[in-house]
Amino acid sequence: MDSYSSPPMGSGGRAVSPEAIMEQMESQLANAYAEEFVETLREKCFDKCVTKPGSSLGGSESSCISRCVDRYMEATGIISRALFTKRS
Amino acid sequence: MDSSELANNPQLLQYLNQQKEKAMVNQAVSKLTSVCWDKCITDKPGSKFSSSESSCLTHCAQRYMDMSMLIMKRFQQ
């Protein structure tokens, strides 16, 4: 049984406090968000930078990937500002 | 605290609602970033965005929202 379907129990079989649940959720959510973001980075940057896969990742591909990661994070900021900053 | 008490715990319910909202915001931002990246970043990524790339990203997000409103209205008629 995984941690999502089992009831929140402490090690002694006693139910745990709301605080403990929130704390656990906080870190699980942070992991899930990070994992999803990294998967998106892999997809987008492979698409953009490794157009013809060769026998190894070349230097220009590696530097493209590192720029791609930086730009994608910047793009995320631009999009979120565009959505949540009031337009005049 | 047993599980039925826990299910009605106001602090926990409030936390869950906050997380739900956060998840929706997060989903909207990642969806739009993905769509607008594909549309606006046509060259290999450089060491900084050109001004046309960054304004394309901003406009893309705003127009996408305008469009969703239009589509919503289309089905409310």
Coordinates of N, CA, C and O in Angstrom, one line a residue:
Chain A
M1 N 0.9 -1.2 0.0 CA 0.0 0.0 0.0 C 0.9 1.2 0.0 O 1.8 1.3 0.8
D2 N 0.6 2.2 -0.9 CA 1.5 3.4 -0.9 C 1.0 4.4 0.1 O 0.0 4.3 0.8
S3 N 1.8 5.5 0.2 CA 1.6 6.4 1.3 C 0.3 7.3 1.1 O -0.2 7.9 1.9
Y4 N -0.2 7.2 -0.2 CA -1.4 8.0 -0.5 C -2.7 7.3 0.0 O -3.6 7.9 0.4
S5 N -2.7 6.0 -0.1 CA -3.9 5.3 0.2 C -4.0 4.8 1.7 O -5.1 4.5 2.1
S6 N -2.9 4.8 2.3 CA -2.9 4.4 3.7 C -3.3 5.5 4.6 O -2.9 6.7 4.4
P7 N -4.0 5.3 5.7 CA -4.4 6.4 6.6 C -3.2 6.9 7.3 O -2.2 6.2 7.5
P8 N -3.2 8.2 7.6 CA -2.0 8.8 8.3 C -1.8 8.3 9.7 O -2.5 8.7 10.6
M9 N -0.9 7.4 9.9 CA -0.7 6.8 11.2 C 0.7 7.1 11.6 O 1.6 7.1 10.8
G10 N 0.9 7.3 12.9 CA 2.2 7.4 13.4 C 2.8 6.0 13.5 O 2.2 5.0 13.2
S11 N 4.0 5.9 14.0 CA 4.7 4.6 14.0 C 4.0 3.7 15.0 O 4.1 2.5 14.9
G12 N 3.4 4.2 16.0 CA 2.7 3.4 17.0 C 1.3 3.0 16.6 O 0.6 2.4 17.4
G13 N 0.9 3.3 15.4 CA -0.4 2.9 14.9 C -1.4 4.0 15.3 O -2.6 3.9 14.9
R14 N -1.0 5.0 16.0 CA -1.9 6.1 16.4 C -1.9 7.2 15.3 O -0.9 7.4 14.6
A15 N -3.1 7.8 15.0 CA -3.2 8.8 14.0 C -2.3 10.0 14.4 O -2.2 10.3 15.6
V16 N -1.7 10.6 13.4 CA -0.8 11.7 13.7 C -1.5 13.1 13.7 O -2.7 13.2 13.3
S17 N -0.8 14.1 14.1 CA -1.4 15.4 14.2 C -1.5 16.1 12.8 O -0.9 15.7 11.9
P18 N -2.5 17.1 12.7 CA -2.6 17.8 11.4 C -1.3 18.4 11.0 O -1.0 18.4 9.8
E19 N -0.5 18.9 12.0 CA 0.7 19.6 11.7 C 1.7 18.6 11.0 O 2.3 19.0 10.0
A20 N 1.7 17.4 11.5 CA 2.6 16.4 10.9 C 2.2 16.1 9.4 O 3.0 15.9 8.6
I21 N 0.9 16.0 9.2 CA 0.4 15.7 7.9 C 0.7 16.8 6.9 O 1.2 16.6 5.8
M22 N 0.5 18.1 7.4 CA 0.8 19.2 6.5 C 2.3 19.3 6.2 O 2.7 19.5 5.0
E23 N 3.1 19.0 7.2 CA 4.6 19.0 6.9 C 4.9 17.9 5.9 O 5.7 18.2 5.0
Q24 N 4.4 16.7 6.0 CA 4.7 15.7 5.1 C 4.2 16.0 3.7 O 4.9 15.8 2.7
M25 N 3.0 16.6 3.6 CA 2.4 17.0 2.3 C 3.3 18.0 1.6 O 3.5 18.0 0.5
E26 N 3.7 19.0 2.5 CA 4.5 20.1 2.0 C 5.7 19.6 1.2 O 6.0 20.0 0.1
S27 N 6.4 18.6 1.8 CA 7.6 18.1 1.1 C 7.3 17.2 0.0 O 8.0 17.2 -1.1
Q28 N 6.2 16.4 0.1 CA 5.8 15.6 -1.1 C 5.4 16.4 -2.3 O 5.7 16.1 -3.4
L29 N 4.7 17.5 -2.0 CA 4.2 18.4 -3.0 C 5.4 19.1 -3.7 O 5.5 19.2 -4.9
A30 N 6.4 19.6 -2.9 CA 7.5 20.2 -3.4 C 8.3 19.3 -4.3 O 8.7 19.6 -5.4
N31 N 8.4 18.0 -3.9 CA 9.1 17.0 -4.7 C 8.4 16.8 -6.0 O 9.0 16.7 -7.1
A32 N 7.0 16.7 -5.9 CA 6.2 16.4 -7.2 C 6.4 17.6 -8.1 O 6.5 17.4 -9.3
Y33 N 6.3 18.8 -7.6 CA 6.4 20.0 -8.5 C 7.8 20.0 -9.2 O 7.9 20.3 -10.4
A34 N 8.8 19.8 -8.4 CA 10.2 19.8 -8.9 C 10.4 18.7 -10.0 O 10.9 19.0 -11.1
E35 N 9.9 17.5 -9.7 CA 10.0 16.4 -10.6 C 9.3 16.7 -12.0 O 9.9 16.5 -13.0
E36 N 8.1 17.3 -11.9 CA 7.4 17.6 -13.1 C 8.1 18.7 -13.9 O 8.2 18.6 -15.1
F37 N 8.6 19.7 -13.2 CA 9.3 20.8 -13.8 C 10.6 20.3 -14.6 O 10.8 20.6 -15.7
V38 N 11.3 19.4 -13.9 CA 12.5 18.8 -14.5 C 12.2 18.0 -15.8 O 12.8 18.0 -16.8
E39 N 11.1 17.2 -15.7 CA 10.6 16.5 -16.8 C 10.3 17.4 -18.0 O 10.6 17.1 -19.2
T40 N 9.7 18.5 -17.7 CA 9.4 19.5 -18.8 C 10.7 20.0 -19.4 O 10.8 20.2 -20.6
L41 N 11.6 20.3 -18.5 CA 12.9 20.8 -19.0 C 13.6 19.8 -19.9 O 14.1 20.2 -21.0
R42 N 13.6 18.5 -19.5 CA 14.2 17.5 -20.4 C 13.5 17.5 -21.7 O 14.2 17.5 -22.8
E43 N 12.2 17.5 -21.7 CA 11.5 17.5 -23.0 C 11.8 18.7 -23.9 O 12.1 18.5 -25.1
K44 N 11.6 19.9 -23.3 CA 11.8 21.1 -24.1 C 13.2 21.3 -24.6 O 13.4 21.7 -25.7
C45 N 14.2 21.0 -23.7 CA 15.6 21.3 -24.1 C 16.2 20.2 -25.0 O 17.0 20.5 -25.8
F46 N 15.7 19.0 -24.9 CA 16.1 18.0 -25.8 C 15.6 18.3 -27.2 O 16.4 18.2 -28.2
D47 N 14.4 18.7 -27.2 CA 13.7 19.1 -28.5 C 14.5 20.2 -29.2 O 14.8 20.2 -30.4
K48 N 14.9 21.2 -28.4 CA 15.5 22.4 -28.9 C 17.0 22.2 -29.2 O 17.5 22.7 -30.2
C49 N 17.7 21.5 -28.4 CA 19.2 21.5 -28.4 C 19.8 20.2 -29.0 O 20.9 20.3 -29.6
V50 N 19.1 19.1 -28.9 CA 19.7 17.9 -29.5 C 18.8 17.5 -30.8 O 18.0 16.7 -30.7
T51 N 19.1 18.2 -31.8 CA 18.3 18.1 -33.0 C 18.7 16.8 -33.8 O 17.8 16.2 -34.5
K52 N 20.0 16.5 -33.8 CA 20.4 15.2 -34.5 C 21.4 14.5 -33.5 O 22.6 14.7 -33.5
P53 N 20.8 13.6 -32.7 CA 21.6 12.9 -31.7 C 22.8 12.2 -32.3 O 22.7 11.4 -33.3
G54 N 24.0 12.5 -31.8 CA 25.2 11.9 -32.3 C 25.8 10.9 -31.4 O 25.0 10.4 -30.5
S55 N 27.0 10.5 -31.5 CA 27.6 9.5 -30.6 C 27.8 9.9 -29.2 O 28.0 9.1 -28.3
S56 N 27.8 11.3 -29.0 CA 27.9 11.8 -27.6 C 27.3 13.2 -27.6 O 27.1 13.8 -28.7
L57 N 27.0 13.7 -26.5 CA 26.5 15.1 -26.4 C 27.7 16.0 -26.7 O 28.7 16.0 -26.0
G58 N 27.6 16.8 -27.7 CA 28.7 17.7 -28.1 C 28.7 18.9 -27.1 O 27.8 19.2 -26.4
G59 N 29.8 19.7 -27.2 CA 30.0 20.9 -26.4 C 28.9 21.9 -26.7 O 28.4 22.5 -25.8
S60 N 28.6 22.1 -28.0 CA 27.6 23.1 -28.3 C 26.2 22.7 -27.8 O 25.3 23.5 -27.4
E61 N 25.9 21.4 -27.8 CA 24.7 20.9 -27.3 C 24.6 21.1 -25.8 O 23.6 21.6 -25.3
S62 N 25.7 20.8 -25.1 CA 25.7 21.0 -23.7 C 25.4 22.4 -23.3 O 24.7 22.7 -22.4
S63 N 26.1 23.4 -24.0 CA 25.9 24.8 -23.6 C 24.5 25.2 -24.0 O 23.9 26.0 -23.3
C64 N 24.0 24.7 -25.1 CA 22.6 25.0 -25.5 C 21.7 24.6 -24.4 O 20.7 25.3 -24.0
I65 N 21.9 23.4 -23.8 CA 21.0 22.8 -22.8 C 21.1 23.7 -21.5 O 20.0 24.0 -20.9
S66 N 22.3 24.1 -21.2 CA 22.4 24.9 -20.0 C 21.7 26.3 -20.2 O 21.0 26.8 -19.3
R67 N 21.8 26.9 -21.4 CA 21.1 28.1 -21.7 C 19.6 27.9 -21.7 O 18.8 28.7 -21.2
C68 N 19.2 26.8 -22.3 CA 17.8 26.4 -22.4 C 17.1 26.3 -21.0 O 16.0 26.8 -20.8
V69 N 17.8 25.7 -20.1 CA 17.3 25.5 -18.7 C 17.1 26.9 -18.1 O 16.1 27.3 -17.5
D70 N 18.2 27.8 -18.2 CA 18.1 29.2 -17.7 C 16.9 29.9 -18.3 O 16.1 30.6 -17.6
R71 N 16.8 29.9 -19.6 CA 15.7 30.6 -20.3 C 14.4 30.1 -20.0 O 13.4 30.8 -19.9
Y72 N 14.2 28.7 -19.8 CA 12.9 28.2 -19.5 C 12.4 28.7 -18.1 O 11.3 29.0 -17.9
M73 N 13.4 28.7 -17.2 CA 13.0 29.3 -15.9 C 12.6 30.7 -15.9 O 11.7 31.2 -15.3
E74 N 13.4 31.5 -16.8 CA 13.1 32.9 -16.9 C 11.7 33.0 -17.6 O 10.9 33.9 -17.2
A75 N 11.4 32.2 -18.6 CA 10.1 32.2 -19.3 C 9.0 32.0 -18.3 O 7.9 32.6 -18.3
T76 N 9.2 31.0 -17.3 CA 8.2 30.7 -16.3 C 7.8 32.0 -15.5 O 6.7 32.3 -15.2
G77 N 8.9 32.7 -15.2 CA 8.7 34.0 -14.4 C 7.9 35.0 -15.2 O 7.0 35.7 -14.7
I78 N 8.3 35.1 -16.5 CA 7.6 36.1 -17.4 C 6.1 35.8 -17.5 O 5.3 36.7 -17.4
I79 N 5.8 34.5 -17.8 CA 4.4 34.1 -17.9 C 3.7 34.3 -16.6 O 2.5 34.8 -16.7
S80 N 4.3 34.0 -15.5 CA 3.5 34.2 -14.3 C 3.3 35.7 -14.0 O 2.2 36.0 -13.5
R81 N 4.2 36.5 -14.3 CA 4.0 38.0 -14.2 C 2.9 38.5 -15.1 O 2.1 39.3 -14.8
A82 N 2.9 37.9 -16.4 CA 1.9 38.3 -17.3 C 0.5 38.0 -16.9 O -0.4 38.7 -17.1
L83 N 0.4 36.8 -16.2 CA -0.9 36.4 -15.7 C -1.4 37.1 -14.5 O -2.6 37.4 -14.4
F84 N -0.5 37.4 -13.6 CA -0.9 37.9 -12.3 C -0.6 39.4 -12.0 O -0.9 39.8 -10.9
T85 N 0.0 40.1 -13.0 CA 0.2 41.5 -12.8 C -1.0 42.2 -13.5 O -1.3 41.9 -14.6
K86 N -1.6 43.1 -12.7 CA -2.8 43.8 -13.3 C -2.4 44.6 -14.5 O -1.4 45.3 -14.5
R87 N -3.2 44.4 -15.6 CA -2.9 45.2 -16.8 C -3.5 46.6 -16.7 O -4.6 46.7 -16.2
S88 N -2.7 47.6 -17.2 CA -3.2 48.9 -17.0 C -4.1 49.3 -18.2 O -3.9 48.7 -19.3
Chain B
M1 N -5.6 12.2 18.0 CA -6.7 12.6 17.1 C -7.0 11.5 16.1 O -6.1 11.0 15.5
D2 N -8.2 11.0 16.1 CA -8.5 9.9 15.2 C -8.9 10.5 13.8 O -9.0 11.7 13.6
S3 N -9.1 9.6 12.8 CA -9.2 10.1 11.4 C -10.4 10.9 11.2 O -10.4 11.7 10.3
S4 N -11.5 10.6 11.9 CA -12.7 11.4 11.6 C -12.6 12.8 12.1 O -13.0 13.8 11.5
E5 N -11.9 12.9 13.3 CA -11.6 14.3 13.8 C -10.7 15.0 12.9 O -10.8 16.2 12.6
L6 N -9.7 14.3 12.3 CA -8.7 14.8 11.5 C -9.4 15.4 10.2 O -9.0 16.4 9.7
A7 N -10.3 14.6 9.7 CA -11.0 15.0 8.4 C -11.8 16.3 8.6 O -12.1 17.0 7.6
N8 N -12.1 16.6 9.8 CA -12.9 17.9 10.1 C -12.0 19.0 10.7 O -12.6 20.0 11.1
N9 N -10.8 18.7 10.8 CA -9.9 19.7 11.4 C -9.8 21.0 10.5 O -9.4 20.9 9.4
P10 N -10.3 22.1 11.0 CA -10.3 23.3 10.2 C -8.9 23.8 9.7 O -8.8 24.2 8.5
Q11 N -7.9 23.6 10.5 CA -6.6 24.0 10.1 C -6.1 23.2 8.8 O -5.6 23.7 7.9
L12 N -6.5 21.9 8.9 CA -6.1 20.9 7.8 C -6.9 21.2 6.6 O -6.4 21.3 5.5
L13 N -8.2 21.5 6.8 CA -9.0 21.8 5.6 C -8.6 23.1 4.9 O -8.5 23.1 3.7
Q14 N -8.2 24.1 5.7 CA -7.8 25.3 5.1 C -6.5 25.1 4.4 O -6.3 25.6 3.3
Y15 N -5.6 24.3 4.9 CA -4.3 24.0 4.3 C -4.6 23.3 2.9 O -4.0 23.6 1.9
L16 N -5.5 22.3 2.9 CA -5.8 21.6 1.7 C -6.4 22.5 0.6 O -6.0 22.4 -0.5
N17 N -7.2 23.4 1.0 CA -7.8 24.4 0.1 C -6.7 25.3 -0.5 O -6.7 25.5 -1.7
Q18 N -5.8 25.7 0.3 CA -4.7 26.5 -0.1 C -3.8 25.8 -1.2 O -3.5 26.3 -2.2
Q19 N -3.6 24.5 -0.8 CA -2.7 23.7 -1.7 C -3.5 23.4 -3.1 O -2.8 23.4 -4.1
K20 N -4.8 23.3 -3.0 CA -5.6 23.1 -4.2 C -5.4 24.3 -5.1 O -5.2 24.2 -6.3
E21 N -5.6 25.5 -4.5 CA -5.5 26.7 -5.3 C -4.1 26.9 -5.9 O -3.9 27.2 -7.0
K22 N -3.1 26.6 -5.0 CA -1.7 26.6 -5.5 C -1.4 25.7 -6.7 O -0.8 26.1 -7.6
A23 N -2.0 24.5 -6.6 CA -1.9 23.5 -7.7 C -2.5 24.0 -9.0 O -1.9 23.9 -10.1
M24 N -3.7 24.7 -8.9 CA -4.3 25.3 -10.1 C -3.5 26.4 -10.7 O -3.3 26.4 -11.9
V25 N -2.9 27.3 -9.9 CA -2.1 28.3 -10.4 C -0.8 27.7 -11.0 O -0.5 28.1 -12.2
N26 N -0.2 26.8 -10.3 CA 1.0 26.1 -10.9 C 0.7 25.5 -12.2 O 1.5 25.6 -13.1
Q27 N -0.4 24.8 -12.3 CA -0.8 24.1 -13.5 C -1.0 25.1 -14.7 O -0.5 24.9 -15.8
A28 N -1.7 26.2 -14.4 CA -1.9 27.3 -15.4 C -0.6 27.8 -15.9 O -0.3 28.0 -17.1
V29 N 0.3 28.2 -15.0 CA 1.6 28.7 -15.3 C 2.4 27.8 -16.2 O 3.0 28.1 -17.2
S30 N 2.5 26.5 -15.7 CA 3.3 25.6 -16.5 C 2.7 25.2 -17.9 O 3.5 25.1 -18.9
K31 N 1.4 25.2 -18.0 CA 0.8 24.9 -19.3 C 1.1 26.1 -20.2 O 1.5 25.9 -21.4
L32 N 0.9 27.3 -19.7 CA 1.1 28.5 -20.6 C 2.6 28.7 -21.0 O 2.9 29.1 -22.1
T33 N 3.5 28.4 -20.0 CA 4.9 28.5 -20.3 C 5.2 27.5 -21.4 O 5.9 27.9 -22.4
S34 N 4.7 26.3 -21.4 CA 5.0 25.3 -22.4 C 4.5 25.7 -23.8 O 5.2 25.7 -24.8
V35 N 3.2 26.2 -23.8 CA 2.6 26.6 -25.1 C 3.4 27.8 -25.7 O 3.7 27.8 -26.8
C36 N 3.6 28.8 -24.8 CA 4.2 30.0 -25.3 C 5.7 29.9 -25.6 O 6.2 30.5 -26.5
W37 N 6.4 29.0 -24.9 CA 7.8 28.7 -25.3 C 7.8 28.1 -26.7 O 8.6 28.6 -27.5
D38 N 6.9 27.2 -27.0 CA 6.9 26.6 -28.3 C 6.6 27.6 -29.4 O 7.2 27.6 -30.5
K39 N 5.7 28.6 -29.0 CA 5.3 29.6 -30.0 C 6.3 30.7 -30.2 O 6.6 31.2 -31.3
C40 N 7.0 31.1 -29.1 CA 7.8 32.3 -29.2 C 9.3 32.1 -29.3 O 10.0 32.9 -29.8
I41 N 9.8 30.9 -28.8 CA 11.2 30.7 -28.8 C 11.5 29.8 -30.0 O 11.5 28.5 -29.9
T42 N 11.7 30.4 -31.2 CA 11.9 29.6 -32.4 C 13.3 29.2 -32.6 O 13.6 28.2 -33.3
D43 N 14.3 30.1 -32.2 CA 15.7 29.8 -32.4 C 16.2 29.0 -31.2 O 15.5 28.9 -30.2
K44 N 17.5 28.6 -31.2 CA 18.1 28.0 -30.1 C 18.2 29.0 -29.0 O 18.5 30.2 -29.3
P45 N 18.0 28.7 -27.7 CA 18.0 29.6 -26.6 C 19.3 30.3 -26.5 O 20.4 29.7 -26.5
G46 N 19.3 31.6 -26.4 CA 20.6 32.4 -26.2 C 20.9 32.7 -24.8 O 20.2 32.1 -23.9
S47 N 21.9 33.5 -24.6 CA 22.3 33.8 -23.2 C 21.3 34.8 -22.5 O 21.3 34.9 -21.3
K48 N 20.5 35.5 -23.3 CA 19.4 36.2 -22.8 C 18.3 36.3 -23.8 O 18.5 36.1 -25.0
F49 N 17.0 36.5 -23.4 CA 15.9 36.7 -24.3 C 16.1 38.0 -25.1 O 16.5 39.0 -24.6
S50 N 15.8 37.9 -26.4 CA 15.7 39.2 -27.1 C 14.4 39.9 -26.7 O 13.5 39.3 -26.1
S51 N 14.3 41.2 -27.0 CA 13.1 41.9 -26.5 C 11.9 41.4 -27.2 O 10.8 41.3 -26.6
S52 N 12.1 40.9 -28.5 CA 10.9 40.4 -29.1 C 10.4 39.0 -28.5 O 9.2 38.8 -28.5
E53 N 11.4 38.3 -28.1 CA 11.0 37.0 -27.5 C 10.3 37.2 -26.1 O 9.2 36.6 -25.9
S54 N 10.8 38.2 -25.3 CA 10.1 38.3 -24.1 C 8.8 39.0 -24.2 O 7.8 38.7 -23.5
S55 N 8.6 39.9 -25.2 CA 7.3 40.5 -25.3 C 6.3 39.5 -26.0 O 5.1 39.5 -25.6
C56 N 6.9 38.6 -26.8 CA 6.0 37.6 -27.3 C 5.5 36.7 -26.2 O 4.3 36.3 -26.2
L57 N 6.3 36.3 -25.2 CA 5.9 35.5 -24.1 C 4.8 36.2 -23.3 O 3.8 35.6 -23.0
T58 N 5.0 37.5 -23.0 CA 4.0 38.2 -22.3 C 2.7 38.3 -23.0 O 1.6 38.0 -22.5
H59 N 2.7 38.6 -24.3 CA 1.5 38.7 -25.1 C 0.8 37.4 -25.2 O -0.4 37.3 -25.2
C60 N 1.7 36.4 -25.4 CA 1.1 35.0 -25.6 C 0.3 34.6 -24.4 O -0.9 34.1 -24.5
A61 N 0.8 34.9 -23.2 CA 0.0 34.5 -22.0 C -1.3 35.3 -21.9 O -2.3 34.7 -21.6
Q62 N -1.2 36.6 -22.2 CA -2.4 37.4 -22.1 C -3.4 37.1 -23.1 O -4.6 37.0 -22.8
R63 N -3.0 36.8 -24.4 CA -3.9 36.5 -25.4 C -4.6 35.1 -25.2 O -5.7 34.9 -25.5
Y64 N -3.8 34.2 -24.6 CA -4.3 32.9 -24.3 C -5.5 33.0 -23.3 O -6.5 32.4 -23.4
M65 N -5.3 33.9 -22.3 CA -6.4 34.2 -21.3 C -7.6 34.8 -22.0 O -8.8 34.4 -21.8
D66 N -7.4 35.8 -22.9 CA -8.5 36.4 -23.7 C -9.2 35.4 -24.4 O -10.4 35.3 -24.5
M67 N -8.4 34.5 -25.1 CA -9.1 33.4 -25.9 C -9.9 32.5 -25.0 O -11.0 32.2 -25.4
S68 N -9.4 32.1 -23.8 CA -10.2 31.2 -23.0 C -11.5 31.9 -22.6 O -12.6 31.2 -22.6
M69 N -11.5 33.2 -22.4 CA -12.8 33.9 -22.1 C -13.7 33.8 -23.3 O -14.9 33.6 -23.1
L70 N -13.2 34.0 -24.5 CA -14.0 34.0 -25.7 C -14.7 32.6 -25.9 O -15.8 32.5 -26.2
I71 N -13.9 31.6 -25.7 CA -14.4 30.2 -25.8 C -15.4 29.9 -24.8 O -16.5 29.3 -25.1
M72 N -15.2 30.4 -23.6 CA -16.2 30.2 -22.5 C -17.5 30.9 -22.9 O -18.6 30.3 -22.7
K73 N -17.4 32.1 -23.4 CA -18.6 32.9 -23.7 C -19.3 32.2 -24.9 O -20.6 32.1 -24.9
R74 N -18.6 31.6 -25.8 CA -19.2 30.9 -26.9 C -20.1 29.8 -26.5 O -21.1 29.5 -27.1
F75 N -19.8 29.2 -25.4 CA -20.6 28.1 -24.9 C -21.7 28.5 -23.9 O -22.5 27.7 -23.4
Q76 N -21.6 29.8 -23.5 CA -22.7 30.3 -22.6 C -23.9 30.9 -23.3 O -24.9 31.2 -22.7
Q77 N -23.7 31.0 -24.7 CA -24.8 31.6 -25.4 C -26.0 30.7 -25.5 O -25.8 29.5 -25.6

